[in-house]
Amino acid sequence: MATLVDERSEKLVYQRPEALTGSLTHYCPGCTHGIAHRLVAEVIDELDIRQRSILVASVGCSVFSYRYFAVDSCEAAHGRAAAMATGIKRVNPENIVFTYQGDGDLASIGIAETIHAAARGEKITIVFLNNAIYGMTGGQMAPTTLIGQKTRSSPFGRDLGQTGYPIRMAEMLAGIDGTVYSARRSLHDARHIIQAKKAIKTAFEAQMMGLGFSIVELLSTCPTNWHMTPIESCDWVRDNMIPYFPLGDYKVAQELAGRTQRGKHR
Ligand code: SF4
Ligand code: MG
């Protein structure tokens, strides 16, 4: 296990979670995918579920996530992660099955699979990275691209009349009866990262309790395709994404009460 030690005090300041492999990731410098990976891995370690967790990786920037999580995993076709997770969970209900998906994969190509998995109350957990853009394919407009946001396929800014409104997935999925936990958090600063980890843990606990479908949407950065520095990207999440995608718990099943802080997370 890799450790980082402050040699002056010999104090351990960082330890790689057991649920992460030692592989270097392919993510761009400053991208918050790495933070999300670490949070999920820490939760898996803390819940002591690594030996029975199964990741369903998606297509997009996180396509190689199966290399980074030290759990059993498989790769779904584009948008089909929730459907594949459904099959794996039903065959092996004792396993903890989670997907890791971006907004292009989950909210566009895979929106049908996602909604129907929620409607069926599948006992799976989805970690959803929303960075308001198609990252891997070069920065095209996504279902979560903000109005006026410039992307490679909307060079003059997303036009409401032409392409409609960005989709708020956490709110929409909360409205489905089979969903037991739906929340949105952000990865743009330390305080919000701590809140994000708590939400991820609650989502996994919902599955461990056998309650139903759980999802955490994480507002994430794409400095490469936003053409910003990593710090500018974090500020952009705070100033532009959070106003349209408010943070908070949108559905918390009664059985989960007390495990998460209800309401908004400003
Ligand atoms: Fe992250 Fe964007 Fe690079 Fe993908 S393209 S790894 S989302 S910075
Ligand atoms: Mg994306």
PDB file of C-alpha atoms and ligand atoms in Angstrom:
ATOM      1  CA  MET A   1       0.000   0.000   0.000  1.00  0.00           C
ATOM      2  CA  ALA A   2       1.383   3.420  -0.923  1.00  0.00           C
ATOM      3  CA  THR A   3       1.784   5.892   1.891  1.00  0.00           C
ATOM      4  CA  LEU A   4       2.843   9.491   2.110  1.00  0.00           C
ATOM      5  CA  VAL A   5       4.661  10.395   5.294  1.00  0.00           C
ATOM      6  CA  ASP A   6       5.667  13.776   6.623  1.00  0.00           C
ATOM      7  CA  GLU A   7       9.304  12.951   7.411  1.00  0.00           C
ATOM      8  CA  ARG A   8       9.706  15.714  10.010  1.00  0.00           C
ATOM      9  CA  SER A   9       7.048  14.283  12.278  1.00  0.00           C
ATOM     10  CA  GLU A  10       6.705  10.767  10.829  1.00  0.00           C
ATOM     11  CA  LYS A  11       3.014  11.484  10.772  1.00  0.00           C
ATOM     12  CA  LEU A  12       1.013   9.576   8.179  1.00  0.00           C
ATOM     13  CA  VAL A  13      -0.783  12.166   6.074  1.00  0.00           C
ATOM     14  CA  TYR A  14      -2.160  10.007   3.276  1.00  0.00           C
ATOM     15  CA  GLN A  15      -2.695   6.356   2.640  1.00  0.00           C
ATOM     16  CA  ARG A  16      -4.016   4.930  -0.565  1.00  0.00           C
ATOM     17  CA  PRO A  17      -7.278   3.084   0.051  1.00  0.00           C
ATOM     18  CA  GLU A  18      -7.179  -0.690  -0.337  1.00  0.00           C
ATOM     19  CA  ALA A  19      -9.945  -0.338  -2.902  1.00  0.00           C
ATOM     20  CA  LEU A  20      -7.674   1.573  -5.298  1.00  0.00           C
ATOM     21  CA  THR A  21      -4.995  -0.155  -7.342  1.00  0.00           C
ATOM     22  CA  GLY A  22      -1.609   1.483  -7.682  1.00  0.00           C
ATOM     23  CA  SER A  23      -2.175   2.266 -11.365  1.00  0.00           C
ATOM     24  CA  LEU A  24      -1.490   5.767 -12.560  1.00  0.00           C
ATOM     25  CA  THR A  25      -4.699   7.174 -13.972  1.00  0.00           C
ATOM     26  CA  HIS A  26      -5.118   8.635 -17.438  1.00  0.00           C
ATOM     27  CA  TYR A  27      -7.171  11.587 -16.181  1.00  0.00           C
ATOM     28  CA  CYS A  28      -6.033  15.087 -17.137  1.00  0.00           C
ATOM     29  CA  PRO A  29      -4.150  17.098 -14.483  1.00  0.00           C
ATOM     30  CA  GLY A  30      -6.583  18.899 -12.218  1.00  0.00           C
ATOM     31  CA  CYS A  31      -9.582  16.767 -13.175  1.00  0.00           C
ATOM     32  CA  THR A  32     -11.773  15.868 -10.190  1.00  0.00           C
ATOM     33  CA  HIS A  33     -12.400  12.316 -11.416  1.00  0.00           C
ATOM     34  CA  GLY A  34      -9.449  11.311  -9.252  1.00  0.00           C
ATOM     35  CA  ILE A  35     -11.057  12.797  -6.157  1.00  0.00           C
ATOM     36  CA  ALA A  36     -14.289  10.923  -6.853  1.00  0.00           C
ATOM     37  CA  HIS A  37     -12.354   7.671  -7.260  1.00  0.00           C
ATOM     38  CA  ARG A  38     -10.642   8.167  -3.935  1.00  0.00           C
ATOM     39  CA  LEU A  39     -13.882   8.938  -2.131  1.00  0.00           C
ATOM     40  CA  VAL A  40     -15.609   5.848  -3.503  1.00  0.00           C
ATOM     41  CA  ALA A  41     -12.606   3.704  -2.598  1.00  0.00           C
ATOM     42  CA  GLU A  42     -12.456   5.088   0.932  1.00  0.00           C
ATOM     43  CA  VAL A  43     -16.147   4.352   1.413  1.00  0.00           C
ATOM     44  CA  ILE A  44     -15.691   0.784   0.173  1.00  0.00           C
ATOM     45  CA  ASP A  45     -12.835   0.322   2.633  1.00  0.00           C
ATOM     46  CA  GLU A  46     -14.731   1.841   5.533  1.00  0.00           C
ATOM     47  CA  LEU A  47     -17.768  -0.317   4.879  1.00  0.00           C
ATOM     48  CA  ASP A  48     -15.494  -3.364   4.494  1.00  0.00           C
ATOM     49  CA  ILE A  49     -17.189  -4.436   1.278  1.00  0.00           C
ATOM     50  CA  ARG A  50     -14.211  -4.632  -1.103  1.00  0.00           C
ATOM     51  CA  GLN A  51     -14.375  -8.401  -1.440  1.00  0.00           C
ATOM     52  CA  ARG A  52     -17.999  -8.326  -2.531  1.00  0.00           C
ATOM     53  CA  SER A  53     -18.132  -5.083  -4.513  1.00  0.00           C
ATOM     54  CA  ILE A  54     -18.527  -5.138  -8.280  1.00  0.00           C
ATOM     55  CA  LEU A  55     -17.938  -2.053 -10.419  1.00  0.00           C
ATOM     56  CA  VAL A  56     -19.710  -1.596 -13.717  1.00  0.00           C
ATOM     57  CA  ALA A  57     -17.520   0.805 -15.654  1.00  0.00           C
ATOM     58  CA  SER A  58     -19.023   3.026 -18.316  1.00  0.00           C
ATOM     59  CA  VAL A  59     -17.901   4.656 -21.540  1.00  0.00           C
ATOM     60  CA  GLY A  60     -16.460   8.137 -21.367  1.00  0.00           C
ATOM     61  CA  CYS A  61     -13.486   9.560 -19.512  1.00  0.00           C
ATOM     62  CA  SER A  62     -14.017   6.947 -16.789  1.00  0.00           C
ATOM     63  CA  VAL A  63     -13.839   4.104 -19.290  1.00  0.00           C
ATOM     64  CA  PHE A  64     -10.711   2.721 -17.620  1.00  0.00           C
ATOM     65  CA  SER A  65     -12.037   2.974 -14.083  1.00  0.00           C
ATOM     66  CA  TYR A  66     -11.889  -0.824 -13.881  1.00  0.00           C
ATOM     67  CA  ARG A  67      -8.100  -0.419 -13.821  1.00  0.00           C
ATOM     68  CA  TYR A  68      -8.187   1.887 -10.840  1.00  0.00           C
ATOM     69  CA  PHE A  69     -10.625   0.238  -8.434  1.00  0.00           C
ATOM     70  CA  ALA A  70      -9.298  -2.887  -6.754  1.00  0.00           C
ATOM     71  CA  VAL A  71     -12.636  -4.650  -6.950  1.00  0.00           C
ATOM     72  CA  ASP A  72     -14.177  -7.051  -9.426  1.00  0.00           C
ATOM     73  CA  SER A  73     -15.430  -5.121 -12.411  1.00  0.00           C
ATOM     74  CA  CYS A  74     -16.737  -5.229 -15.927  1.00  0.00           C
ATOM     75  CA  GLU A  75     -17.211  -2.771 -18.745  1.00  0.00           C
ATOM     76  CA  ALA A  76     -20.662  -1.855 -20.011  1.00  0.00           C
ATOM     77  CA  ALA A  77     -21.528  -0.739 -23.510  1.00  0.00           C
ATOM     78  CA  HIS A  78     -22.154   2.979 -23.796  1.00  0.00           C
ATOM     79  CA  GLY A  79     -25.066   3.987 -21.562  1.00  0.00           C
ATOM     80  CA  ARG A  80     -25.899   0.447 -20.504  1.00  0.00           C
ATOM     81  CA  ALA A  81     -24.233   0.403 -17.079  1.00  0.00           C
ATOM     82  CA  ALA A  82     -27.478   0.398 -15.082  1.00  0.00           C
ATOM     83  CA  ALA A  83     -28.832  -2.475 -17.172  1.00  0.00           C
ATOM     84  CA  MET A  84     -25.657  -4.502 -16.731  1.00  0.00           C
ATOM     85  CA  ALA A  85     -25.595  -3.721 -13.013  1.00  0.00           C
ATOM     86  CA  THR A  86     -29.192  -4.935 -12.797  1.00  0.00           C
ATOM     87  CA  GLY A  87     -28.256  -8.331 -14.192  1.00  0.00           C
ATOM     88  CA  ILE A  88     -25.203  -8.725 -11.983  1.00  0.00           C
ATOM     89  CA  LYS A  89     -27.095  -7.737  -8.842  1.00  0.00           C
ATOM     90  CA  ARG A  90     -30.026 -10.022  -9.540  1.00  0.00           C
ATOM     91  CA  VAL A  91     -27.770 -13.009 -10.126  1.00  0.00           C
ATOM     92  CA  ASN A  92     -25.545 -12.181  -7.155  1.00  0.00           C
ATOM     93  CA  PRO A  93     -27.722 -10.270  -4.691  1.00  0.00           C
ATOM     94  CA  GLU A  94     -25.132 -10.626  -1.937  1.00  0.00           C
ATOM     95  CA  ASN A  95     -22.720  -8.445  -3.911  1.00  0.00           C
ATOM     96  CA  ILE A  96     -22.572  -4.675  -3.754  1.00  0.00           C
ATOM     97  CA  VAL A  97     -22.933  -3.481  -7.330  1.00  0.00           C
ATOM     98  CA  PHE A  98     -22.176   0.067  -8.375  1.00  0.00           C
ATOM     99  CA  THR A  99     -21.747   1.976 -11.609  1.00  0.00           C
ATOM    100  CA  TYR A 100     -19.474   4.950 -12.220  1.00  0.00           C
ATOM    101  CA  GLN A 101     -20.794   7.090 -15.070  1.00  0.00           C
ATOM    102  CA  GLY A 102     -20.453  10.523 -16.600  1.00  0.00           C
ATOM    103  CA  ASP A 103     -23.216  12.770 -17.874  1.00  0.00           C
ATOM    104  CA  GLY A 104     -22.903  11.789 -21.522  1.00  0.00           C
ATOM    105  CA  ASP A 105     -23.142   8.119 -20.632  1.00  0.00           C
ATOM    106  CA  LEU A 106     -25.849   8.337 -17.959  1.00  0.00           C
ATOM    107  CA  ALA A 107     -27.991  11.345 -18.864  1.00  0.00           C
ATOM    108  CA  SER A 108     -27.968  11.018 -22.634  1.00  0.00           C
ATOM    109  CA  ILE A 109     -27.238   7.621 -24.105  1.00  0.00           C
ATOM    110  CA  GLY A 110     -28.134   5.758 -20.926  1.00  0.00           C
ATOM    111  CA  ILE A 111     -31.036   7.809 -19.629  1.00  0.00           C
ATOM    112  CA  ALA A 112     -33.577   5.092 -20.422  1.00  0.00           C
ATOM    113  CA  GLU A 113     -31.566   2.422 -18.599  1.00  0.00           C
ATOM    114  CA  THR A 114     -31.097   4.738 -15.636  1.00  0.00           C
ATOM    115  CA  ILE A 115     -34.741   5.720 -15.277  1.00  0.00           C
ATOM    116  CA  HIS A 116     -36.029   2.180 -15.658  1.00  0.00           C
ATOM    117  CA  ALA A 117     -33.499   0.798 -13.176  1.00  0.00           C
ATOM    118  CA  ALA A 118     -34.778   3.377 -10.693  1.00  0.00           C
ATOM    119  CA  ALA A 119     -38.397   2.594 -11.521  1.00  0.00           C
ATOM    120  CA  ARG A 120     -37.760  -1.097 -10.890  1.00  0.00           C
ATOM    121  CA  GLY A 121     -36.144  -0.227  -7.580  1.00  0.00           C
ATOM    122  CA  GLU A 122     -32.998  -2.111  -8.511  1.00  0.00           C
ATOM    123  CA  LYS A 123     -30.745  -2.451  -5.490  1.00  0.00           C
ATOM    124  CA  ILE A 124     -27.743  -0.867  -7.165  1.00  0.00           C
ATOM    125  CA  THR A 125     -25.757   2.302  -6.524  1.00  0.00           C
ATOM    126  CA  ILE A 126     -24.840   4.851  -9.163  1.00  0.00           C
ATOM    127  CA  VAL A 127     -21.980   7.323  -8.839  1.00  0.00           C
ATOM    128  CA  PHE A 128     -22.754   9.978 -11.418  1.00  0.00           C
ATOM    129  CA  LEU A 129     -20.110  12.526 -12.446  1.00  0.00           C
ATOM    130  CA  ASN A 130     -21.688  15.631 -13.951  1.00  0.00           C
ATOM    131  CA  ASN A 131     -19.176  17.944 -15.601  1.00  0.00           C
ATOM    132  CA  ALA A 132     -21.614  19.514 -18.055  1.00  0.00           C
ATOM    133  CA  ILE A 133     -19.784  18.279 -21.132  1.00  0.00           C
ATOM    134  CA  TYR A 134     -18.763  15.225 -23.124  1.00  0.00           C
ATOM    135  CA  GLY A 135     -15.166  14.914 -21.962  1.00  0.00           C
ATOM    136  CA  MET A 136     -13.591  11.942 -23.701  1.00  0.00           C
ATOM    137  CA  THR A 137     -14.873  12.755 -27.157  1.00  0.00           C
ATOM    138  CA  GLY A 138     -13.498  16.280 -27.108  1.00  0.00           C
ATOM    139  CA  GLY A 139     -15.882  18.610 -25.335  1.00  0.00           C
ATOM    140  CA  GLN A 140     -19.241  18.420 -27.075  1.00  0.00           C
ATOM    141  CA  MET A 141     -22.547  19.592 -25.576  1.00  0.00           C
ATOM    142  CA  ALA A 142     -24.036  17.162 -23.057  1.00  0.00           C
ATOM    143  CA  PRO A 143     -27.555  16.905 -21.580  1.00  0.00           C
ATOM    144  CA  THR A 144     -26.217  18.799 -18.566  1.00  0.00           C
ATOM    145  CA  THR A 145     -24.469  21.595 -20.483  1.00  0.00           C
ATOM    146  CA  LEU A 146     -25.637  24.937 -19.130  1.00  0.00           C
ATOM    147  CA  ILE A 147     -27.604  27.440 -21.193  1.00  0.00           C
ATOM    148  CA  GLY A 148     -25.086  29.717 -22.911  1.00  0.00           C
ATOM    149  CA  GLN A 149     -22.160  27.378 -22.211  1.00  0.00           C
ATOM    150  CA  LYS A 150     -19.746  27.179 -25.105  1.00  0.00           C
ATOM    151  CA  THR A 151     -18.706  23.705 -26.176  1.00  0.00           C
ATOM    152  CA  ARG A 152     -17.183  22.251 -29.308  1.00  0.00           C
ATOM    153  CA  SER A 153     -20.667  21.558 -30.692  1.00  0.00           C
ATOM    154  CA  SER A 154     -22.227  24.763 -29.353  1.00  0.00           C
ATOM    155  CA  PRO A 155     -19.485  27.294 -30.156  1.00  0.00           C
ATOM    156  CA  PHE A 156     -21.815  30.255 -29.639  1.00  0.00           C
ATOM    157  CA  GLY A 157     -23.219  28.894 -26.394  1.00  0.00           C
ATOM    158  CA  ARG A 158     -25.995  26.372 -25.732  1.00  0.00           C
ATOM    159  CA  ASP A 159     -29.171  27.781 -27.200  1.00  0.00           C
ATOM    160  CA  LEU A 160     -32.360  27.150 -25.240  1.00  0.00           C
ATOM    161  CA  GLY A 161     -34.653  27.370 -28.256  1.00  0.00           C
ATOM    162  CA  GLN A 162     -32.554  24.919 -30.214  1.00  0.00           C
ATOM    163  CA  THR A 163     -31.514  22.366 -27.603  1.00  0.00           C
ATOM    164  CA  GLY A 164     -33.732  22.840 -24.547  1.00  0.00           C
ATOM    165  CA  TYR A 165     -32.852  22.793 -20.882  1.00  0.00           C
ATOM    166  CA  PRO A 166     -30.087  20.967 -19.019  1.00  0.00           C
ATOM    167  CA  ILE A 167     -31.442  17.902 -17.199  1.00  0.00           C
ATOM    168  CA  ARG A 168     -31.352  17.794 -13.404  1.00  0.00           C
ATOM    169  CA  MET A 169     -30.906  14.062 -12.886  1.00  0.00           C
ATOM    170  CA  ALA A 170     -30.858  13.972  -9.078  1.00  0.00           C
ATOM    171  CA  GLU A 171     -34.209  15.756  -8.869  1.00  0.00           C
ATOM    172  CA  MET A 172     -35.766  13.684 -11.649  1.00  0.00           C
ATOM    173  CA  LEU A 173     -34.690  10.345 -10.194  1.00  0.00           C
ATOM    174  CA  ALA A 174     -35.884  11.393  -6.750  1.00  0.00           C
ATOM    175  CA  GLY A 175     -39.379  11.543  -8.195  1.00  0.00           C
ATOM    176  CA  ILE A 176     -39.342   7.838  -9.022  1.00  0.00           C
ATOM    177  CA  ASP A 177     -40.815   5.496  -6.423  1.00  0.00           C
ATOM    178  CA  GLY A 178     -38.055   2.886  -6.674  1.00  0.00           C
ATOM    179  CA  THR A 179     -35.395   5.422  -5.694  1.00  0.00           C
ATOM    180  CA  VAL A 180     -34.513   5.358  -2.004  1.00  0.00           C
ATOM    181  CA  TYR A 181     -31.646   7.837  -2.055  1.00  0.00           C
ATOM    182  CA  SER A 182     -30.871  10.633  -4.504  1.00  0.00           C
ATOM    183  CA  ALA A 183     -28.474  13.444  -3.726  1.00  0.00           C
ATOM    184  CA  ARG A 184     -26.198  15.959  -5.394  1.00  0.00           C
ATOM    185  CA  ARG A 185     -22.834  17.087  -4.076  1.00  0.00           C
ATOM    186  CA  SER A 186     -19.835  18.953  -5.480  1.00  0.00           C
ATOM    187  CA  LEU A 187     -16.102  18.280  -5.633  1.00  0.00           C
ATOM    188  CA  HIS A 188     -14.925  21.877  -6.019  1.00  0.00           C
ATOM    189  CA  ASP A 189     -13.434  22.404  -2.550  1.00  0.00           C
ATOM    190  CA  ALA A 190     -12.465  20.498   0.580  1.00  0.00           C
ATOM    191  CA  ARG A 191     -15.647  21.165   2.547  1.00  0.00           C
ATOM    192  CA  HIS A 192     -17.838  19.933  -0.267  1.00  0.00           C
ATOM    193  CA  ILE A 193     -15.608  16.921  -0.875  1.00  0.00           C
ATOM    194  CA  ILE A 194     -16.204  15.818   2.719  1.00  0.00           C
ATOM    195  CA  GLN A 195     -19.941  16.201   2.180  1.00  0.00           C
ATOM    196  CA  ALA A 196     -19.671  14.238  -1.061  1.00  0.00           C
ATOM    197  CA  LYS A 197     -18.042  11.324   0.711  1.00  0.00           C
ATOM    198  CA  LYS A 198     -20.857  11.172   3.269  1.00  0.00           C
ATOM    199  CA  ALA A 199     -23.414  11.026   0.493  1.00  0.00           C
ATOM    200  CA  ILE A 200     -21.534   8.279  -1.335  1.00  0.00           C
ATOM    201  CA  LYS A 201     -21.441   6.300   1.887  1.00  0.00           C
ATOM    202  CA  THR A 202     -25.166   6.716   2.409  1.00  0.00           C
ATOM    203  CA  ALA A 203     -25.836   5.533  -1.128  1.00  0.00           C
ATOM    204  CA  PHE A 204     -23.820   2.364  -0.560  1.00  0.00           C
ATOM    205  CA  GLU A 205     -25.481   1.816   2.813  1.00  0.00           C
ATOM    206  CA  ALA A 206     -28.861   2.025   1.123  1.00  0.00           C
ATOM    207  CA  GLN A 207     -27.857  -0.913  -1.033  1.00  0.00           C
ATOM    208  CA  MET A 208     -26.377  -2.841   1.887  1.00  0.00           C
ATOM    209  CA  MET A 209     -29.705  -2.456   3.671  1.00  0.00           C
ATOM    210  CA  GLY A 210     -31.482  -3.828   0.613  1.00  0.00           C
ATOM    211  CA  LEU A 211     -33.670  -0.768   0.237  1.00  0.00           C
ATOM    212  CA  GLY A 212     -33.583   0.055  -3.485  1.00  0.00           C
ATOM    213  CA  PHE A 213     -32.008   2.311  -6.092  1.00  0.00           C
ATOM    214  CA  SER A 214     -29.479   4.882  -4.884  1.00  0.00           C
ATOM    215  CA  ILE A 215     -27.593   7.600  -6.752  1.00  0.00           C
ATOM    216  CA  VAL A 216     -25.150  10.369  -5.918  1.00  0.00           C
ATOM    217  CA  GLU A 217     -24.589  13.063  -8.513  1.00  0.00           C
ATOM    218  CA  LEU A 218     -21.204  14.758  -8.134  1.00  0.00           C
ATOM    219  CA  LEU A 219     -20.533  18.106  -9.805  1.00  0.00           C
ATOM    220  CA  SER A 220     -17.106  17.646 -11.331  1.00  0.00           C
ATOM    221  CA  THR A 221     -14.589  19.607 -13.407  1.00  0.00           C
ATOM    222  CA  CYS A 222     -13.257  19.250 -16.926  1.00  0.00           C
ATOM    223  CA  PRO A 223     -10.429  21.785 -17.108  1.00  0.00           C
ATOM    224  CA  THR A 224      -9.263  20.441 -20.473  1.00  0.00           C
ATOM    225  CA  ASN A 225     -12.498  20.937 -22.377  1.00  0.00           C
ATOM    226  CA  TRP A 226     -13.589  23.985 -20.395  1.00  0.00           C
ATOM    227  CA  HIS A 227     -10.227  25.532 -21.363  1.00  0.00           C
ATOM    228  CA  MET A 228      -9.551  26.606 -17.790  1.00  0.00           C
ATOM    229  CA  THR A 229      -6.942  26.002 -15.135  1.00  0.00           C
ATOM    230  CA  PRO A 230      -7.912  23.515 -12.431  1.00  0.00           C
ATOM    231  CA  ILE A 231      -8.527  26.363  -9.964  1.00  0.00           C
ATOM    232  CA  GLU A 232     -10.634  28.286 -12.470  1.00  0.00           C
ATOM    233  CA  SER A 233     -12.592  25.102 -13.075  1.00  0.00           C
ATOM    234  CA  CYS A 234     -13.409  24.694  -9.389  1.00  0.00           C
ATOM    235  CA  ASP A 235     -14.537  28.312  -9.260  1.00  0.00           C
ATOM    236  CA  TRP A 236     -16.677  27.723 -12.348  1.00  0.00           C
ATOM    237  CA  VAL A 237     -18.435  24.815 -10.656  1.00  0.00           C
ATOM    238  CA  ARG A 238     -19.166  27.015  -7.643  1.00  0.00           C
ATOM    239  CA  ASP A 239     -20.285  30.064  -9.631  1.00  0.00           C
ATOM    240  CA  ASN A 240     -22.084  28.499 -12.579  1.00  0.00           C
ATOM    241  CA  MET A 241     -22.990  24.869 -11.980  1.00  0.00           C
ATOM    242  CA  ILE A 242     -24.251  24.974  -8.399  1.00  0.00           C
ATOM    243  CA  PRO A 243     -26.789  27.754  -9.109  1.00  0.00           C
ATOM    244  CA  TYR A 244     -28.419  25.545 -11.767  1.00  0.00           C
ATOM    245  CA  PHE A 245     -27.712  22.211 -10.070  1.00  0.00           C
ATOM    246  CA  PRO A 246     -28.361  22.955  -6.379  1.00  0.00           C
ATOM    247  CA  LEU A 247     -26.686  20.679  -3.874  1.00  0.00           C
ATOM    248  CA  GLY A 248     -28.768  18.685  -1.454  1.00  0.00           C
ATOM    249  CA  ASP A 249     -30.600  15.480  -0.672  1.00  0.00           C
ATOM    250  CA  TYR A 250     -33.555  15.069  -2.996  1.00  0.00           C
ATOM    251  CA  LYS A 251     -34.810  11.798  -1.594  1.00  0.00           C
ATOM    252  CA  VAL A 252     -33.863   9.970   1.576  1.00  0.00           C
ATOM    253  CA  ALA A 253     -35.785   6.839   2.506  1.00  0.00           C
ATOM    254  CA  GLN A 254     -37.094   6.729   6.033  1.00  0.00           C
ATOM    255  CA  GLU A 255     -34.712   3.877   6.856  1.00  0.00           C
ATOM    256  CA  LEU A 256     -31.751   6.116   6.022  1.00  0.00           C
ATOM    257  CA  ALA A 257     -32.832   8.992   8.211  1.00  0.00           C
ATOM    258  CA  GLY A 258     -30.023  10.149  10.443  1.00  0.00           C
ATOM    259  CA  ARG A 259     -27.323   8.801   8.114  1.00  0.00           C
ATOM    260  CA  THR A 260     -27.286  11.934   6.021  1.00  0.00           C
ATOM    261  CA  GLN A 261     -28.009  15.572   6.543  1.00  0.00           C
ATOM    262  CA  ARG A 262     -31.265  16.491   4.931  1.00  0.00           C
ATOM    263  CA  GLY A 263     -31.699  19.678   2.949  1.00  0.00           C
ATOM    264  CA  LYS A 264     -29.329  21.877   1.027  1.00  0.00           C
ATOM    265  CA  HIS A 265     -25.547  21.687   1.179  1.00  0.00           C
ATOM    266  CA  ARG A 266     -24.342  25.170   0.340  1.00  0.00           C
TER     267      ARG A 266
HETATM  268 FE1  SF4 B   1     -11.252  15.048 -16.798  1.00  0.00          FE
HETATM  269 FE2  SF4 B   1     -12.139  16.493 -18.872  1.00  0.00          FE
HETATM  270 FE3  SF4 B   1      -9.745  15.302 -18.985  1.00  0.00          FE
HETATM  271 FE4  SF4 B   1     -11.995  13.858 -19.052  1.00  0.00          FE
HETATM  272  S1  SF4 B   1     -11.305  15.350 -20.615  1.00  0.00           S
HETATM  273  S2  SF4 B   1     -10.164  13.392 -17.847  1.00  0.00           S
HETATM  274  S3  SF4 B   1     -13.339  15.007 -17.639  1.00  0.00           S
HETATM  275  S4  SF4 B   1     -10.357  16.977 -17.591  1.00  0.00           S
HETATM  276 MG    MG B   2     -19.139  14.574 -18.904  1.00  0.00          MG
END
